Amino acid sequence: MTLTLPDRLLLVGAGKMGGAMLSGWLEQGLDPRSVVIRDPAPPEEILTLIHDKDLRHVDGALSERPTVAVIAVKPQSMNAVLPSVAPDIGPGTLVISIAAGTTISSIEAHLPPGSAVVRAMPNTPASVGRGMTVAFANPQVSDKQREICTALLAAIGKVAWIDDEALLDPVTAVSGSGPAYVFFLVECLAEAGVAAGLDADLAMTLARHTIAGAGELVFQADESAETLRRNVTSPGGTTAAALEILMADDGMRHIMERAVAAAAKRSQELSS
């Protein structure tokens, strides 16, 4: 399915996440002529993409207002970047922000009154097309604009919409920060393998491929994660012995609840 837009798309910030989104859009067939990039120092791979795809790379204001403006800069840069974007925002422009902790109201404060704004929370697996993005729209976003936003975000993975902006705090704690938890699990599993007598390189290979394979299995399977776990757990076997530790009252479930609660609290603090 070819990704199309009514007119043009402005991408402000082409770093890791912005670059991942741009690559996804182009792979989905978005016309390079519809893309305009504004980034004072894009990374080398984006400069190559700009050259290979003949993308427009600008420093100042646009001669024509875009249909969509995607703001993909770091949260601490938003107050500096948004005023420079505001002149490009017209009555029909959809603004999509992926800056964590930056609320709709704080974005609206820098834009023309009545601007259509979506706040989205993607995660780093977007760089391999397996992202998870949750989005919230202000009342000015039309049904058509929501469809356009969904199509753009779906180019980097799965998309879900919520009706309560406050839920973006726990969303950030689960899917936004979640990849780091998985990476740490790989580290811990490899270290446990070394402690059990395995060579460090072999232990890391086992951990990486086990986590990647299990992730792909849970991604493709129709069964629930609980069912998959039960399927691999023989009564009285090795997996059952390990799960007895992991599922204890002070085990993984308790630790994960505390971790997600801490991340959600911090997200709320940043949003405030």
PDB file of C-alpha atoms in Angstrom:
ATOM      1  CA  MET A   1       0.000   0.000   0.000  1.00  0.00           C
ATOM      2  CA  THR A   2       1.456   3.355  -1.054  1.00  0.00           C
ATOM      3  CA  LEU A   3       1.589   6.104   1.544  1.00  0.00           C
ATOM      4  CA  THR A   4       0.174   9.321   0.111  1.00  0.00           C
ATOM      5  CA  LEU A   5      -0.469  12.812   1.430  1.00  0.00           C
ATOM      6  CA  PRO A   6      -2.698  15.534  -0.029  1.00  0.00           C
ATOM      7  CA  ASP A   7       0.229  17.960  -0.335  1.00  0.00           C
ATOM      8  CA  ARG A   8       3.519  18.213   1.598  1.00  0.00           C
ATOM      9  CA  LEU A   9       5.075  17.078   4.853  1.00  0.00           C
ATOM     10  CA  LEU A  10       7.500  19.090   6.978  1.00  0.00           C
ATOM     11  CA  LEU A  11       9.799  17.046   9.220  1.00  0.00           C
ATOM     12  CA  VAL A  12      11.418  19.156  11.927  1.00  0.00           C
ATOM     13  CA  GLY A  13      14.280  17.141  13.377  1.00  0.00           C
ATOM     14  CA  ALA A  14      15.797  14.168  11.560  1.00  0.00           C
ATOM     15  CA  GLY A  15      17.659  12.437  14.373  1.00  0.00           C
ATOM     16  CA  LYS A  16      17.182   8.809  15.421  1.00  0.00           C
ATOM     17  CA  MET A  17      13.390   8.806  15.696  1.00  0.00           C
ATOM     18  CA  GLY A  18      12.723  11.416  13.016  1.00  0.00           C
ATOM     19  CA  GLY A  19      15.109   9.599  10.691  1.00  0.00           C
ATOM     20  CA  ALA A  20      13.443   6.257  11.422  1.00  0.00           C
ATOM     21  CA  MET A  21      10.054   7.744  10.583  1.00  0.00           C
ATOM     22  CA  LEU A  22      11.376   9.326   7.386  1.00  0.00           C
ATOM     23  CA  SER A  23      12.888   6.021   6.241  1.00  0.00           C
ATOM     24  CA  GLY A  24       9.614   4.234   6.979  1.00  0.00           C
ATOM     25  CA  TRP A  25       7.579   6.763   5.017  1.00  0.00           C
ATOM     26  CA  LEU A  26       9.833   6.525   1.982  1.00  0.00           C
ATOM     27  CA  GLU A  27       9.837   2.721   2.128  1.00  0.00           C
ATOM     28  CA  GLN A  28       6.024   2.833   2.176  1.00  0.00           C
ATOM     29  CA  GLY A  29       6.096   4.787  -1.072  1.00  0.00           C
ATOM     30  CA  LEU A  30       5.731   8.392   0.088  1.00  0.00           C
ATOM     31  CA  ASP A  31       6.661  10.712  -2.777  1.00  0.00           C
ATOM     32  CA  PRO A  32      10.065  12.263  -1.893  1.00  0.00           C
ATOM     33  CA  ARG A  33       8.937  15.462  -3.567  1.00  0.00           C
ATOM     34  CA  SER A  34       6.323  15.944  -0.840  1.00  0.00           C
ATOM     35  CA  VAL A  35       8.909  15.900   1.990  1.00  0.00           C
ATOM     36  CA  VAL A  36      10.699  18.935   3.404  1.00  0.00           C
ATOM     37  CA  ILE A  37      13.312  18.484   6.155  1.00  0.00           C
ATOM     38  CA  ARG A  38      14.353  21.155   8.619  1.00  0.00           C
ATOM     39  CA  ASP A  39      17.339  20.147  10.719  1.00  0.00           C
ATOM     40  CA  PRO A  40      20.496  22.233  11.213  1.00  0.00           C
ATOM     41  CA  ALA A  41      22.748  19.184  11.522  1.00  0.00           C
ATOM     42  CA  PRO A  42      21.178  15.961  10.240  1.00  0.00           C
ATOM     43  CA  PRO A  43      23.190  12.768  10.803  1.00  0.00           C
ATOM     44  CA  GLU A  44      25.263  11.299   8.002  1.00  0.00           C
ATOM     45  CA  GLU A  45      22.708   8.642   7.062  1.00  0.00           C
ATOM     46  CA  ILE A  46      20.013  11.302   6.651  1.00  0.00           C
ATOM     47  CA  LEU A  47      22.318  13.467   4.542  1.00  0.00           C
ATOM     48  CA  THR A  48      22.822  10.422   2.329  1.00  0.00           C
ATOM     49  CA  LEU A  49      19.054   9.895   2.152  1.00  0.00           C
ATOM     50  CA  ILE A  50      18.531  13.562   1.301  1.00  0.00           C
ATOM     51  CA  HIS A  51      21.043  13.229  -1.531  1.00  0.00           C
ATOM     52  CA  ASP A  52      19.828   9.852  -2.838  1.00  0.00           C
ATOM     53  CA  LYS A  53      16.119  10.756  -2.729  1.00  0.00           C
ATOM     54  CA  ASP A  54      16.610  14.411  -3.718  1.00  0.00           C
ATOM     55  CA  LEU A  55      14.747  15.583  -0.613  1.00  0.00           C
ATOM     56  CA  ARG A  56      14.339  19.261   0.186  1.00  0.00           C
ATOM     57  CA  HIS A  57      16.437  20.400   3.158  1.00  0.00           C
ATOM     58  CA  VAL A  58      15.667  23.936   4.364  1.00  0.00           C
ATOM     59  CA  ASP A  59      16.778  26.285   7.129  1.00  0.00           C
ATOM     60  CA  GLY A  60      14.098  28.967   7.088  1.00  0.00           C
ATOM     61  CA  ALA A  61      10.365  29.338   6.602  1.00  0.00           C
ATOM     62  CA  LEU A  62       8.554  27.551   3.798  1.00  0.00           C
ATOM     63  CA  SER A  63       7.063  29.297   0.806  1.00  0.00           C
ATOM     64  CA  GLU A  64       3.954  27.104   1.141  1.00  0.00           C
ATOM     65  CA  ARG A  65       2.405  25.750   4.315  1.00  0.00           C
ATOM     66  CA  PRO A  66       2.589  21.987   4.813  1.00  0.00           C
ATOM     67  CA  THR A  67      -0.314  19.587   5.156  1.00  0.00           C
ATOM     68  CA  VAL A  68       1.497  17.912   8.065  1.00  0.00           C
ATOM     69  CA  ALA A  69       4.317  19.141  10.317  1.00  0.00           C
ATOM     70  CA  VAL A  70       6.033  16.412  12.338  1.00  0.00           C
ATOM     71  CA  ILE A  71       8.048  17.781  15.252  1.00  0.00           C
ATOM     72  CA  ALA A  72      10.710  15.197  16.103  1.00  0.00           C
ATOM     73  CA  VAL A  73      13.105  17.122  18.333  1.00  0.00           C
ATOM     74  CA  LYS A  74      14.138  16.480  21.937  1.00  0.00           C
ATOM     75  CA  PRO A  75      11.668  17.707  24.601  1.00  0.00           C
ATOM     76  CA  GLN A  76      14.156  20.262  25.933  1.00  0.00           C
ATOM     77  CA  SER A  77      14.329  21.837  22.459  1.00  0.00           C
ATOM     78  CA  MET A  78      10.589  22.273  21.986  1.00  0.00           C
ATOM     79  CA  ASN A  79      10.305  25.794  23.445  1.00  0.00           C
ATOM     80  CA  ALA A  80      13.017  26.986  21.091  1.00  0.00           C
ATOM     81  CA  VAL A  81      11.818  25.107  18.007  1.00  0.00           C
ATOM     82  CA  LEU A  82       8.053  25.649  18.124  1.00  0.00           C
ATOM     83  CA  PRO A  83       8.131  29.457  17.671  1.00  0.00           C
ATOM     84  CA  SER A  84      10.184  28.954  14.502  1.00  0.00           C
ATOM     85  CA  VAL A  85       7.630  26.418  13.234  1.00  0.00           C
ATOM     86  CA  ALA A  86       4.559  28.526  14.024  1.00  0.00           C
ATOM     87  CA  PRO A  87       4.755  30.720  10.875  1.00  0.00           C
ATOM     88  CA  ASP A  88       4.541  27.571   8.737  1.00  0.00           C
ATOM     89  CA  ILE A  89       1.337  26.345  10.411  1.00  0.00           C
ATOM     90  CA  GLY A  90      -1.830  27.155   8.507  1.00  0.00           C
ATOM     91  CA  PRO A  91      -5.517  26.456   9.241  1.00  0.00           C
ATOM     92  CA  GLY A  92      -5.285  23.088   7.478  1.00  0.00           C
ATOM     93  CA  THR A  93      -1.952  21.949   8.925  1.00  0.00           C
ATOM     94  CA  LEU A  94      -1.795  18.931  11.217  1.00  0.00           C
ATOM     95  CA  VAL A  95       0.995  19.176  13.811  1.00  0.00           C
ATOM     96  CA  ILE A  96       2.320  15.873  15.165  1.00  0.00           C
ATOM     97  CA  SER A  97       4.701  16.015  18.123  1.00  0.00           C
ATOM     98  CA  ILE A  98       6.707  13.020  19.348  1.00  0.00           C
ATOM     99  CA  ALA A  99       8.444  14.915  22.177  1.00  0.00           C
ATOM    100  CA  ALA A 100       8.014  12.956  25.409  1.00  0.00           C
ATOM    101  CA  GLY A 101       6.488  14.885  28.292  1.00  0.00           C
ATOM    102  CA  THR A 102       5.457  17.874  26.161  1.00  0.00           C
ATOM    103  CA  THR A 103       1.718  18.377  26.618  1.00  0.00           C
ATOM    104  CA  ILE A 104      -0.806  19.398  24.004  1.00  0.00           C
ATOM    105  CA  SER A 105      -1.477  22.658  25.841  1.00  0.00           C
ATOM    106  CA  SER A 106       2.214  23.615  25.928  1.00  0.00           C
ATOM    107  CA  ILE A 107       2.458  22.909  22.187  1.00  0.00           C
ATOM    108  CA  GLU A 108      -0.701  24.882  21.420  1.00  0.00           C
ATOM    109  CA  ALA A 109       0.709  27.882  23.328  1.00  0.00           C
ATOM    110  CA  HIS A 110       3.342  28.369  20.600  1.00  0.00           C
ATOM    111  CA  LEU A 111       1.060  27.787  17.593  1.00  0.00           C
ATOM    112  CA  PRO A 112      -1.724  29.783  15.920  1.00  0.00           C
ATOM    113  CA  PRO A 113      -5.076  29.508  17.772  1.00  0.00           C
ATOM    114  CA  GLY A 114      -7.150  26.517  16.702  1.00  0.00           C
ATOM    115  CA  SER A 115      -4.209  24.464  15.436  1.00  0.00           C
ATOM    116  CA  ALA A 116      -4.807  20.734  15.002  1.00  0.00           C
ATOM    117  CA  VAL A 117      -2.281  18.929  17.221  1.00  0.00           C
ATOM    118  CA  VAL A 118      -1.509  15.259  17.856  1.00  0.00           C
ATOM    119  CA  ARG A 119       0.826  14.170  20.622  1.00  0.00           C
ATOM    120  CA  ALA A 120       2.373  10.786  19.853  1.00  0.00           C
ATOM    121  CA  MET A 121       4.615   8.470  21.891  1.00  0.00           C
ATOM    122  CA  PRO A 122       6.639   6.111  19.674  1.00  0.00           C
ATOM    123  CA  ASN A 123       9.491   3.873  20.809  1.00  0.00           C
ATOM    124  CA  THR A 124      12.917   2.938  19.465  1.00  0.00           C
ATOM    125  CA  PRO A 125      11.926  -0.320  17.679  1.00  0.00           C
ATOM    126  CA  ALA A 126      10.480   2.095  15.112  1.00  0.00           C
ATOM    127  CA  SER A 127      13.987   2.066  13.631  1.00  0.00           C
ATOM    128  CA  VAL A 128      13.395  -1.544  12.491  1.00  0.00           C
ATOM    129  CA  GLY A 129       9.713  -1.077  11.604  1.00  0.00           C
ATOM    130  CA  ARG A 130       8.466  -2.652  14.854  1.00  0.00           C
ATOM    131  CA  GLY A 131       7.583   0.477  16.777  1.00  0.00           C
ATOM    132  CA  MET A 132       4.620   0.914  19.085  1.00  0.00           C
ATOM    133  CA  THR A 133       3.089   4.384  18.965  1.00  0.00           C
ATOM    134  CA  VAL A 134       0.207   5.709  21.049  1.00  0.00           C
ATOM    135  CA  ALA A 135      -1.408   8.985  19.989  1.00  0.00           C
ATOM    136  CA  PHE A 136      -3.742  11.597  21.458  1.00  0.00           C
ATOM    137  CA  ALA A 137      -5.454  14.315  19.417  1.00  0.00           C
ATOM    138  CA  ASN A 138      -6.856  17.681  20.412  1.00  0.00           C
ATOM    139  CA  PRO A 139     -10.465  18.497  19.359  1.00  0.00           C
ATOM    140  CA  GLN A 140      -9.302  20.418  16.295  1.00  0.00           C
ATOM    141  CA  VAL A 141      -7.984  17.259  14.596  1.00  0.00           C
ATOM    142  CA  SER A 142     -10.422  16.138  11.895  1.00  0.00           C
ATOM    143  CA  ASP A 143     -11.238  12.549  10.996  1.00  0.00           C
ATOM    144  CA  LYS A 144      -9.232  12.932   7.793  1.00  0.00           C
ATOM    145  CA  GLN A 145      -6.231  14.277   9.693  1.00  0.00           C
ATOM    146  CA  ARG A 146      -6.464  11.380  12.130  1.00  0.00           C
ATOM    147  CA  GLU A 147      -6.369   8.978   9.161  1.00  0.00           C
ATOM    148  CA  ILE A 148      -3.275  10.725   7.788  1.00  0.00           C
ATOM    149  CA  CYS A 149      -1.595  10.569  11.188  1.00  0.00           C
ATOM    150  CA  THR A 150      -2.403   6.874  11.559  1.00  0.00           C
ATOM    151  CA  ALA A 151      -0.935   6.147   8.117  1.00  0.00           C
ATOM    152  CA  LEU A 152       2.286   8.028   8.922  1.00  0.00           C
ATOM    153  CA  LEU A 153       2.745   6.346  12.302  1.00  0.00           C
ATOM    154  CA  ALA A 154       1.814   2.898  10.941  1.00  0.00           C
ATOM    155  CA  ALA A 155       4.822   3.140   8.613  1.00  0.00           C
ATOM    156  CA  ILE A 156       7.029   2.472  11.655  1.00  0.00           C
ATOM    157  CA  GLY A 157       4.871  -0.105  13.468  1.00  0.00           C
ATOM    158  CA  LYS A 158       1.643  -0.495  15.422  1.00  0.00           C
ATOM    159  CA  VAL A 159      -0.572   2.502  16.287  1.00  0.00           C
ATOM    160  CA  ALA A 160      -3.144   2.948  19.049  1.00  0.00           C
ATOM    161  CA  TRP A 161      -5.240   5.994  19.954  1.00  0.00           C
ATOM    162  CA  ILE A 162      -6.313   7.134  23.415  1.00  0.00           C
ATOM    163  CA  ASP A 163      -8.937   9.682  24.498  1.00  0.00           C
ATOM    164  CA  ASP A 164      -7.232  10.789  27.727  1.00  0.00           C
ATOM    165  CA  GLU A 165      -3.892  12.586  27.464  1.00  0.00           C
ATOM    166  CA  ALA A 166      -3.008  11.627  31.037  1.00  0.00           C
ATOM    167  CA  LEU A 167      -2.720   8.002  29.884  1.00  0.00           C
ATOM    168  CA  LEU A 168       0.403   8.944  27.926  1.00  0.00           C
ATOM    169  CA  ASP A 169       2.312   8.827  31.227  1.00  0.00           C
ATOM    170  CA  PRO A 170       1.724   5.082  31.784  1.00  0.00           C
ATOM    171  CA  VAL A 171       2.059   4.543  28.020  1.00  0.00           C
ATOM    172  CA  THR A 172       5.506   6.115  28.207  1.00  0.00           C
ATOM    173  CA  ALA A 173       6.339   3.887  31.178  1.00  0.00           C
ATOM    174  CA  VAL A 174       5.284   0.692  29.367  1.00  0.00           C
ATOM    175  CA  SER A 175       6.091   1.074  25.663  1.00  0.00           C
ATOM    176  CA  GLY A 176       8.202   4.225  25.536  1.00  0.00           C
ATOM    177  CA  SER A 177      10.690   3.086  28.172  1.00  0.00           C
ATOM    178  CA  GLY A 178       9.896  -0.617  27.736  1.00  0.00           C
ATOM    179  CA  PRO A 179      12.644  -1.431  25.207  1.00  0.00           C
ATOM    180  CA  ALA A 180      15.241  -0.483  27.847  1.00  0.00           C
ATOM    181  CA  TYR A 181      13.708  -3.027  30.218  1.00  0.00           C
ATOM    182  CA  VAL A 182      14.066  -5.720  27.559  1.00  0.00           C
ATOM    183  CA  PHE A 183      17.657  -4.732  26.834  1.00  0.00           C
ATOM    184  CA  PHE A 184      18.421  -4.946  30.535  1.00  0.00           C
ATOM    185  CA  LEU A 185      16.794  -8.376  30.630  1.00  0.00           C
ATOM    186  CA  VAL A 186      19.239  -9.467  27.916  1.00  0.00           C
ATOM    187  CA  GLU A 187      22.108  -8.170  30.036  1.00  0.00           C
ATOM    188  CA  CYS A 188      20.846  -9.940  33.158  1.00  0.00           C
ATOM    189  CA  LEU A 189      20.193 -13.220  31.360  1.00  0.00           C
ATOM    190  CA  ALA A 190      23.677 -13.200  29.840  1.00  0.00           C
ATOM    191  CA  GLU A 191      25.281 -12.385  33.187  1.00  0.00           C
ATOM    192  CA  ALA A 192      23.343 -15.208  34.830  1.00  0.00           C
ATOM    193  CA  GLY A 193      24.647 -17.544  32.130  1.00  0.00           C
ATOM    194  CA  VAL A 194      28.208 -16.495  32.879  1.00  0.00           C
ATOM    195  CA  ALA A 195      27.604 -17.033  36.604  1.00  0.00           C
ATOM    196  CA  ALA A 196      26.396 -20.547  35.745  1.00  0.00           C
ATOM    197  CA  GLY A 197      29.648 -21.296  33.894  1.00  0.00           C
ATOM    198  CA  LEU A 198      29.086 -20.207  30.285  1.00  0.00           C
ATOM    199  CA  ASP A 199      31.585 -18.271  28.201  1.00  0.00           C
ATOM    200  CA  ALA A 200      30.599 -14.563  28.125  1.00  0.00           C
ATOM    201  CA  ASP A 201      30.248 -14.386  24.315  1.00  0.00           C
ATOM    202  CA  LEU A 202      28.163 -17.541  24.182  1.00  0.00           C
ATOM    203  CA  ALA A 203      25.988 -16.367  27.068  1.00  0.00           C
ATOM    204  CA  MET A 204      25.283 -13.068  25.302  1.00  0.00           C
ATOM    205  CA  THR A 205      24.529 -14.852  22.024  1.00  0.00           C
ATOM    206  CA  LEU A 206      22.083 -17.147  23.802  1.00  0.00           C
ATOM    207  CA  ALA A 207      20.426 -14.241  25.605  1.00  0.00           C
ATOM    208  CA  ARG A 208      20.090 -12.018  22.513  1.00  0.00           C
ATOM    209  CA  HIS A 209      18.679 -14.742  20.283  1.00  0.00           C
ATOM    210  CA  THR A 210      16.383 -16.114  22.979  1.00  0.00           C
ATOM    211  CA  ILE A 211      14.843 -12.696  23.683  1.00  0.00           C
ATOM    212  CA  ALA A 212      14.598 -11.868  19.963  1.00  0.00           C
ATOM    213  CA  GLY A 213      13.055 -15.241  19.145  1.00  0.00           C
ATOM    214  CA  ALA A 214      10.594 -15.143  22.027  1.00  0.00           C
ATOM    215  CA  GLY A 215       9.620 -11.609  21.028  1.00  0.00           C
ATOM    216  CA  GLU A 216       8.952 -12.699  17.465  1.00  0.00           C
ATOM    217  CA  LEU A 217       6.943 -15.659  18.715  1.00  0.00           C
ATOM    218  CA  VAL A 218       4.720 -13.551  20.955  1.00  0.00           C
ATOM    219  CA  PHE A 219       4.365 -11.065  18.073  1.00  0.00           C
ATOM    220  CA  GLN A 220       3.169 -13.695  15.601  1.00  0.00           C
ATOM    221  CA  ALA A 221       1.222 -16.042  17.883  1.00  0.00           C
ATOM    222  CA  ASP A 222      -2.536 -15.952  18.300  1.00  0.00           C
ATOM    223  CA  GLU A 223      -2.203 -17.237  21.863  1.00  0.00           C
ATOM    224  CA  SER A 224      -1.734 -14.968  24.853  1.00  0.00           C
ATOM    225  CA  ALA A 225       1.658 -14.503  26.494  1.00  0.00           C
ATOM    226  CA  GLU A 226       0.364 -16.495  29.456  1.00  0.00           C
ATOM    227  CA  THR A 227      -0.573 -19.408  27.205  1.00  0.00           C
ATOM    228  CA  LEU A 228       2.828 -19.340  25.513  1.00  0.00           C
ATOM    229  CA  ARG A 229       4.487 -19.397  28.921  1.00  0.00           C
ATOM    230  CA  ARG A 230       2.410 -22.348  30.066  1.00  0.00           C
ATOM    231  CA  ASN A 231       3.128 -24.209  26.825  1.00  0.00           C
ATOM    232  CA  VAL A 232       6.874 -24.145  27.478  1.00  0.00           C
ATOM    233  CA  THR A 233       6.600 -24.963  31.185  1.00  0.00           C
ATOM    234  CA  SER A 234       6.567 -28.678  32.014  1.00  0.00           C
ATOM    235  CA  PRO A 235       5.450 -29.504  35.584  1.00  0.00           C
ATOM    236  CA  GLY A 236       8.493 -30.188  37.701  1.00  0.00           C
ATOM    237  CA  GLY A 237      10.868 -29.231  34.882  1.00  0.00           C
ATOM    238  CA  THR A 238      13.681 -26.714  34.544  1.00  0.00           C
ATOM    239  CA  THR A 239      11.474 -23.836  33.384  1.00  0.00           C
ATOM    240  CA  ALA A 240       9.074 -24.412  36.276  1.00  0.00           C
ATOM    241  CA  ALA A 241      11.995 -24.249  38.705  1.00  0.00           C
ATOM    242  CA  ALA A 242      13.088 -20.901  37.288  1.00  0.00           C
ATOM    243  CA  LEU A 243       9.567 -19.483  37.185  1.00  0.00           C
ATOM    244  CA  GLU A 244       9.089 -20.358  40.836  1.00  0.00           C
ATOM    245  CA  ILE A 245      11.753 -17.746  41.555  1.00  0.00           C
ATOM    246  CA  LEU A 246      10.591 -15.202  38.979  1.00  0.00           C
ATOM    247  CA  MET A 247       6.913 -15.462  39.988  1.00  0.00           C
ATOM    248  CA  ALA A 248       7.471 -15.265  43.762  1.00  0.00           C
ATOM    249  CA  ASP A 249       5.674 -12.471  45.660  1.00  0.00           C
ATOM    250  CA  ASP A 250       8.814 -10.325  45.490  1.00  0.00           C
ATOM    251  CA  GLY A 251       9.731 -11.481  41.992  1.00  0.00           C
ATOM    252  CA  MET A 252       9.511 -10.061  38.496  1.00  0.00           C
ATOM    253  CA  ARG A 253       5.854  -8.971  38.588  1.00  0.00           C
ATOM    254  CA  HIS A 254       6.428  -6.879  41.726  1.00  0.00           C
ATOM    255  CA  ILE A 255       9.640  -5.398  40.347  1.00  0.00           C
ATOM    256  CA  MET A 256       8.026  -4.541  37.001  1.00  0.00           C
ATOM    257  CA  GLU A 257       5.049  -2.859  38.692  1.00  0.00           C
ATOM    258  CA  ARG A 258       7.433  -0.706  40.713  1.00  0.00           C
ATOM    259  CA  ALA A 259       9.521   0.120  37.640  1.00  0.00           C
ATOM    260  CA  VAL A 260       6.523   1.137  35.516  1.00  0.00           C
ATOM    261  CA  ALA A 261       5.057   3.170  38.384  1.00  0.00           C
ATOM    262  CA  ALA A 262       8.372   5.019  38.788  1.00  0.00           C
ATOM    263  CA  ALA A 263       8.601   5.741  35.053  1.00  0.00           C
ATOM    264  CA  ALA A 264       4.968   6.916  34.907  1.00  0.00           C
ATOM    265  CA  LYS A 265       5.526   9.204  37.877  1.00  0.00           C
ATOM    266  CA  ARG A 266       8.605  10.714  36.235  1.00  0.00           C
ATOM    267  CA  SER A 267       6.728  11.192  32.969  1.00  0.00           C
ATOM    268  CA  GLN A 268       4.002  13.024  34.864  1.00  0.00           C
ATOM    269  CA  GLU A 269       6.594  15.232  36.547  1.00  0.00           C
ATOM    270  CA  LEU A 270       8.158  16.092  33.191  1.00  0.00           C
ATOM    271  CA  SER A 271       4.717  16.846  31.710  1.00  0.00           C
ATOM    272  CA  SER A 272       4.055  19.268  34.548  1.00  0.00           C
TER     273      SER A 272
END
